[in-house]
Coordinates of C-alpha atoms in Angstrom, one line a residue:
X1 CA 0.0 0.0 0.0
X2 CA 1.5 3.1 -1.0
X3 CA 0.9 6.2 1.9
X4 CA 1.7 9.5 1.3
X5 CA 4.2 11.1 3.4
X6 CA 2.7 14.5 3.5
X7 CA -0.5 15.5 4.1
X8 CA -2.7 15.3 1.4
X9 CA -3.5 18.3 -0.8
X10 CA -6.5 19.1 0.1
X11 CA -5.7 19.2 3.5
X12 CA -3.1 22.2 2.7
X13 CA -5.9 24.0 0.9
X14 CA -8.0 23.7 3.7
X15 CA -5.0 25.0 5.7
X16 CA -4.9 28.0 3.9
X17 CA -8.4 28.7 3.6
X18 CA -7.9 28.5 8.0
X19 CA -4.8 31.1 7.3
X20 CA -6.9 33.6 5.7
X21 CA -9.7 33.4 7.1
X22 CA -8.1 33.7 11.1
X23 CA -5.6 36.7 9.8
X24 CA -2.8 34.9 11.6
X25 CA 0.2 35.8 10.1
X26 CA 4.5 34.8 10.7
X27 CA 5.3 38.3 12.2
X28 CA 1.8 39.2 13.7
X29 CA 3.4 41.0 16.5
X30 CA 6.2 42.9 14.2
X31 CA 5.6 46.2 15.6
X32 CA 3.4 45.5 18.7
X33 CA 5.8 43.4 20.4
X34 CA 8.7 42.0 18.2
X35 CA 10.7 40.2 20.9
X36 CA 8.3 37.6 21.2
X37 CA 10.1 34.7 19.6
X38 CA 13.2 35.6 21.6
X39 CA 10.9 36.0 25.1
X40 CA 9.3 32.7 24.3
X41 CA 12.3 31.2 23.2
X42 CA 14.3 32.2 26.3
X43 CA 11.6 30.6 28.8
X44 CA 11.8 27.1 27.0
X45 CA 15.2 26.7 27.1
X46 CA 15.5 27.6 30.7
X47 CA 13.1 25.6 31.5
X48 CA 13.3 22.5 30.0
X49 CA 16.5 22.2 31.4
X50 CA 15.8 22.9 35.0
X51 CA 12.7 20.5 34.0
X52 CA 13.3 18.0 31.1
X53 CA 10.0 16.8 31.5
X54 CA 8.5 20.5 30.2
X55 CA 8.3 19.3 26.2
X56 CA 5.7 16.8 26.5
X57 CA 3.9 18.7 29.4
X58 CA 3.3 21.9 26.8
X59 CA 2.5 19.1 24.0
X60 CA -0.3 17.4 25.5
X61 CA -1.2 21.0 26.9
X62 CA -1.5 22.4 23.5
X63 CA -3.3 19.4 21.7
X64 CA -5.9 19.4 25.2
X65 CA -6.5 23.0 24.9
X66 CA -6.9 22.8 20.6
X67 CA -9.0 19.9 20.6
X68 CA -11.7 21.4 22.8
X69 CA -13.1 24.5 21.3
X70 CA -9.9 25.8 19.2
X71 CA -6.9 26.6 20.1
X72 CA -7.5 29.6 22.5
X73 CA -5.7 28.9 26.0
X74 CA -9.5 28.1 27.5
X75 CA -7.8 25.4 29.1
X76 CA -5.3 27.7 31.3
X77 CA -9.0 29.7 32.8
X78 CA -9.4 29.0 36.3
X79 CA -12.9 27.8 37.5
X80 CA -15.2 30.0 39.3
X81 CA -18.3 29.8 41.7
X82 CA -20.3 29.9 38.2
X83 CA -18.4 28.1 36.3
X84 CA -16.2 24.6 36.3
X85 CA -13.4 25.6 34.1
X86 CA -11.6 22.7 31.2
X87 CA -8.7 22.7 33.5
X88 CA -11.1 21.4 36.1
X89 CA -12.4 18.3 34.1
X90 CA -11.6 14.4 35.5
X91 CA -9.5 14.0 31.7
X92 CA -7.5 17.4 32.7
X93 CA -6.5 16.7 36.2
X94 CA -3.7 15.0 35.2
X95 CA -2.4 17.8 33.0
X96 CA 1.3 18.5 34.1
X97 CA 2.2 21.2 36.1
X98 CA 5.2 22.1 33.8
X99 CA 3.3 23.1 30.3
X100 CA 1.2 25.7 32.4
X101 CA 4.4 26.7 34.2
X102 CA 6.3 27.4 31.0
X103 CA 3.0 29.8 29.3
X104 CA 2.9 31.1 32.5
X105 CA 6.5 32.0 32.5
X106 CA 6.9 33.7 29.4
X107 CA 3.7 35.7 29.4
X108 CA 5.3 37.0 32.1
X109 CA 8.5 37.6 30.5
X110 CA 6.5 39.3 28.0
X111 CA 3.9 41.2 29.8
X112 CA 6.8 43.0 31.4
X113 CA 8.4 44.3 27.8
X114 CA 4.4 44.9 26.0
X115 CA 2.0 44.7 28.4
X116 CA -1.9 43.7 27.2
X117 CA -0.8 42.7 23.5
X118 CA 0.6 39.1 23.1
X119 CA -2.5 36.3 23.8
X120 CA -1.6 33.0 25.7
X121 CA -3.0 31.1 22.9
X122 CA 0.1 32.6 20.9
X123 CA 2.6 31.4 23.6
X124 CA 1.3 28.5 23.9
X125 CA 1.9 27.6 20.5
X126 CA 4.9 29.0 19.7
X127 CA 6.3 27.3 22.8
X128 CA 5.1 23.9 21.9
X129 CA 7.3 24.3 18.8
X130 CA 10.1 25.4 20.6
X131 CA 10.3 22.8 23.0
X132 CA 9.6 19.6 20.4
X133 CA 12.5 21.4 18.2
X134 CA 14.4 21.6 21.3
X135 CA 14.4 18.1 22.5
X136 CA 15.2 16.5 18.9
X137 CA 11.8 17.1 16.5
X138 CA 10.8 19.1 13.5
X139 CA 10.8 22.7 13.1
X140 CA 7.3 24.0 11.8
X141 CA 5.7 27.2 11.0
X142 CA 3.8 28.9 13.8
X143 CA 1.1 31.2 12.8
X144 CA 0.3 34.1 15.3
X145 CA -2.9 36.5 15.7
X146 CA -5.1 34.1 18.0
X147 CA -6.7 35.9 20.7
X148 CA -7.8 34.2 24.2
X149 CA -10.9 32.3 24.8
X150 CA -14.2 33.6 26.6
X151 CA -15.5 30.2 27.1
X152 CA -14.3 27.5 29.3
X153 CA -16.7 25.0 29.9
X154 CA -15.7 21.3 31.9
X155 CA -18.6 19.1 30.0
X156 CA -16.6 20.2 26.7
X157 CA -13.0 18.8 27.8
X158 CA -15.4 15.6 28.5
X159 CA -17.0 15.9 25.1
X160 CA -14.3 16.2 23.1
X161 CA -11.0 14.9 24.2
X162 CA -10.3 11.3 23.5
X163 CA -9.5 9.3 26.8
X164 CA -7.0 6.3 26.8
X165 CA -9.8 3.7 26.5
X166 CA -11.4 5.3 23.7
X167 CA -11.8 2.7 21.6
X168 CA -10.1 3.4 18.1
X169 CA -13.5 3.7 16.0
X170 CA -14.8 6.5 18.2
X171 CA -10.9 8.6 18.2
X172 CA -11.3 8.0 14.2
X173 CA -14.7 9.6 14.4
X174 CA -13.7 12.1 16.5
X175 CA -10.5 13.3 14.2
X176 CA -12.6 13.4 11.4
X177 CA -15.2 15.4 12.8
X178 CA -12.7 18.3 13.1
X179 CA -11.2 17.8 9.6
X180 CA -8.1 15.3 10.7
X181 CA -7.5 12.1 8.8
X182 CA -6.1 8.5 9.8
X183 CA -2.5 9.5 9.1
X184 CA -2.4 12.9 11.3
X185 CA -3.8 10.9 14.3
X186 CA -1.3 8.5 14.2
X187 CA 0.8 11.5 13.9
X188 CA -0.1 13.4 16.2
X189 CA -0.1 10.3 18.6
X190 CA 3.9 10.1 17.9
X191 CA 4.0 13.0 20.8
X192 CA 4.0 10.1 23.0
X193 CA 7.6 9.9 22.6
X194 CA 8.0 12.6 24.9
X195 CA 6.2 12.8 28.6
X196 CA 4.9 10.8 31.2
X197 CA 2.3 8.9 32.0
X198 CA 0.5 8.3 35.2
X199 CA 0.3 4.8 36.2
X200 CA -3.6 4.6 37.0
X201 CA -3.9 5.7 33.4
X202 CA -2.8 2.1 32.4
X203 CA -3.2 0.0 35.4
X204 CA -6.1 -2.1 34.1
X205 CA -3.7 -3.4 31.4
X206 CA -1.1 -5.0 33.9
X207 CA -3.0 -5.6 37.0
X208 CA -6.2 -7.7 37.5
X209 CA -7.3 -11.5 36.7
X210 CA -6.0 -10.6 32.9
X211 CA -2.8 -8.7 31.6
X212 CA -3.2 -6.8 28.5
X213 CA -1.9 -9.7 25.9
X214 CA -0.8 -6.7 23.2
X215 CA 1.8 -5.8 26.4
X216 CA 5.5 -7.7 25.9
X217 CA 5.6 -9.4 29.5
X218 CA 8.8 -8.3 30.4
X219 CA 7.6 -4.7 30.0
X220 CA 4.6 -5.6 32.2
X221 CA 6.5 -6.6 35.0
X222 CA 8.4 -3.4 34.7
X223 CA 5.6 -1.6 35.0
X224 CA 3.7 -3.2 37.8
X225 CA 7.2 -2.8 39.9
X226 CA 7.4 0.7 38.8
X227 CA 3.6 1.5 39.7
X228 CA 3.7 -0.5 42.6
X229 CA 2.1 2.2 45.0
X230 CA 0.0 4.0 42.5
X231 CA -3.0 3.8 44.5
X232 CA -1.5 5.4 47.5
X233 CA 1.2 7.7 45.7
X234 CA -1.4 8.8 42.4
X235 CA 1.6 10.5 41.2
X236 CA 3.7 7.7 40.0
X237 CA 3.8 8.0 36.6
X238 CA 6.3 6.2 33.8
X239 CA 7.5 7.5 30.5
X240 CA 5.7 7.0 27.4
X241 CA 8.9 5.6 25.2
X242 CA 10.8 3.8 27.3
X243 CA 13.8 3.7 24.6
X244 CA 14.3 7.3 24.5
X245 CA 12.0 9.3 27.0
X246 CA 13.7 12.5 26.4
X247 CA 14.2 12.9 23.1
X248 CA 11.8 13.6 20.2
X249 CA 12.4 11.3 17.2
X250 CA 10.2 7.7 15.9
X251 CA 11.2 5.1 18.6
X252 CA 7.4 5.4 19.8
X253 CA 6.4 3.4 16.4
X254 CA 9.7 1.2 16.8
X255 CA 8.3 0.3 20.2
X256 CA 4.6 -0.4 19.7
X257 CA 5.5 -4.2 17.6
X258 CA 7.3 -5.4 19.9
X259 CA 4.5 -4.7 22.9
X260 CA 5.8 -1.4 24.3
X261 CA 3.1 0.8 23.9
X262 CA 2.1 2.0 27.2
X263 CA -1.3 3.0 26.7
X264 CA -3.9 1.0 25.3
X265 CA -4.8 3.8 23.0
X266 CA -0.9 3.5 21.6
X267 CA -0.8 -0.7 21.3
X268 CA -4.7 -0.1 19.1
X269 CA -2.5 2.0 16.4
X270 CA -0.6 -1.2 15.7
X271 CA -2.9 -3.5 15.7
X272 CA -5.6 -2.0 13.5
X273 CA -5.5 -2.3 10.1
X274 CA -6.8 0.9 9.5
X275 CA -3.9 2.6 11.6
X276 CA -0.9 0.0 11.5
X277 CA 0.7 1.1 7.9
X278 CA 0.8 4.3 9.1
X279 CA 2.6 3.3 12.4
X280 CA 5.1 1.1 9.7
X281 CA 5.7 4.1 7.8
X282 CA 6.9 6.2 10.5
X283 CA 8.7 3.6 12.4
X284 CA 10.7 3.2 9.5
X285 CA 11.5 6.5 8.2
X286 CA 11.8 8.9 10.8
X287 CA 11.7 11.8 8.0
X288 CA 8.1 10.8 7.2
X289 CA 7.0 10.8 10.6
X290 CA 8.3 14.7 11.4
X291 CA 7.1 15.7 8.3
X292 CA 3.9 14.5 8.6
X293 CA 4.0 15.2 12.7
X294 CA 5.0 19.4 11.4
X295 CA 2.0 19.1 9.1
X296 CA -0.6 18.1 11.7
X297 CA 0.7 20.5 13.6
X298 CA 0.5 23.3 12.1
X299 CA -2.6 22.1 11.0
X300 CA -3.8 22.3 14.5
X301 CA -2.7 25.3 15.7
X302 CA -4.9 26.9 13.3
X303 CA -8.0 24.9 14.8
X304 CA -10.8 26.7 16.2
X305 CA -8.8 30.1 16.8
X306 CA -10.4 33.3 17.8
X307 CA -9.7 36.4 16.1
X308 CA -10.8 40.0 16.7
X309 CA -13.9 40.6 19.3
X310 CA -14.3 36.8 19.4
X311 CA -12.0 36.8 21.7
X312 CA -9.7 38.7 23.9
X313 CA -5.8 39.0 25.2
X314 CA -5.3 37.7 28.9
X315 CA -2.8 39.6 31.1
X316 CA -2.9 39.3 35.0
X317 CA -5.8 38.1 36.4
X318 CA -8.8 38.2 34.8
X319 CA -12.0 36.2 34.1
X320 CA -10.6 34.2 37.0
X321 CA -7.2 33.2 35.4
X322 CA -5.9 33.1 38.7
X323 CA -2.7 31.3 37.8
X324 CA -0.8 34.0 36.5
X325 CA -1.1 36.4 39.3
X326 CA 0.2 33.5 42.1
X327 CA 3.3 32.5 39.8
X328 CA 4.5 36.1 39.0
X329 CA 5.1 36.6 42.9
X330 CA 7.7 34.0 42.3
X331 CA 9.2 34.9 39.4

């Protein structure tokens, strides 16, 4: 079967279309605020090395706040007595504390040189691409312009984002619903090779009357001696790609034949017929995978976004975004 190894073209019309019809633009902030890159760019690096774990916090950050409602930082709005915020919902507690850190961070970097201009949706994005280019992956284009979310609703994190026992017909349905095909979810999946994952998030697949067969059983034993006290410590947690947990490159596909995918929604990609050539593809050309990952990226940060009064630009606390305020005190 021959695949494509970029996205197909009329998924890069439908890209542009997104382009001009959101306004977002390379050098959006040119004259408002023309440091950002090097603000943005700054944060990252200095933190990802006091925390190596930041890359794949920011990347599941980013794809949780895109999928639900565009990619509009509704996902960084604190809760209120009105209102249960996305951050808030059961499939969001586990959100690492390290991709809100790093926004947090470099809006505050930035606030300080042009205050009330540059939108957390923007940082968000631009460092998600500066962090998978940092630890190893592809560069891609990161348009700017998106303003900040007025809507954060709980039920629509629920709604929207796939959970790990999704079975693979339903996260199919639900890619395609927002315009992604086959090949960018098993794409976008490939950001596995980075993070963590917490132990209760795959604890039915090595514990119990029945281990998960699709799991190699040396790897399961590993895991149940690493996740040992998961139910009393629910912060034990184990890489994603065991091979190479900090570095961004195709040793997630590599892993999943030979019964190393961690989650069950990883070992599916392999063993569906739908999804497995893909998973081939990219295991063995690493090219294809990060130019097909870059694609469906960029692809994504275009989801959804808000422009002009359809949204607005965050800056200290307001709307509830409490987080900001607490974390510039100890800055």
């Amino acid at each position: 079967m021959a695949l494509p190894r970029r996205v197909a073209s009329l998924g890069l019309l439908l890209l542009l279309l997104c382009v001009a019809d959101a306004r977002l633009t390379l050098d959006y902030y040119k004259d408002t605020c023309p440091d950002v890159p090097k603000l943005v760019q700054d944060t990252v690096v200095n933190k990802q090395i006091a925390n190596p774990t930041t890359a794949g916090a920011a990347l599941r950050l980013f794809f949780h706040d895109c999928f639900v409602d565009g990619c509009d930082a509704s996902v960084l709005i604190s809760s209120n007595p009105r209102n249960k915020a996305e951050r808030d919902a059961d499939i969001n507690l586990s959100l690492p504390g390290d991709g809100f850190d790093v926004v947090i961070r470099a809006k505050a970097a930035i606030e300080l040189a042009c205050p009330g201009v540059v939108s957390c949706a923007d940082i968000l994005a631009l460092a998600t691409r500066d962090l998978v280019k940092m630890v190893g992956g592809p560069f891609y284009h990161v348009y700017l312009g998106r303003k900040d979310g007025l809507v954060s609703k709980a039920e629509h994190a629920e709604r929207d984002l796939p959970k790990v026992t999704t079975p693979l017909a339903e996260m199919i349905s639900m890619f395609t619903q927002k315009g992604f095909t086959v090949q960018e979810l098993v794409a976008l999946s490939g950001a596995h090779t980075v993070g963590f994952s917490h132990c209760k998030e795959f604890a039915d697949r090595i514990y119990g009357r029945r281990q998960d067969p699709a799991l190699n059983p040396r790897f399961a034993d590993a895991l149940r001696t690493a996740c040992a006290t998961y139910k009393t410590d629910p912060t034990m947690s184990v890489f994603n790609d065991v091979m190479s947990p900090g570095k961004f490159d195709n040793s997630y596909y590599q892993n999943l034949p030979r019964g190393l995918g961690l989650l069950a929604s990883d070992s599916v990609l392999y063993s569906d017929a739908r999804t497995k050539p893909y998973v081939e593809l990219f295991a063995a050309n690493q090219t294809a995978f990060f130019e097909a990952f870059g694609h469906a990226m960029e692809k994504l940060s275009f989801f959804g976004v808000k422009t002009g009064r359809r949204g607005e630009v965050l800056f200290g606390s307001v709307k509830g975004w409490e987080g900001l305020e607490l974390d510039l005190g100890h800055l």
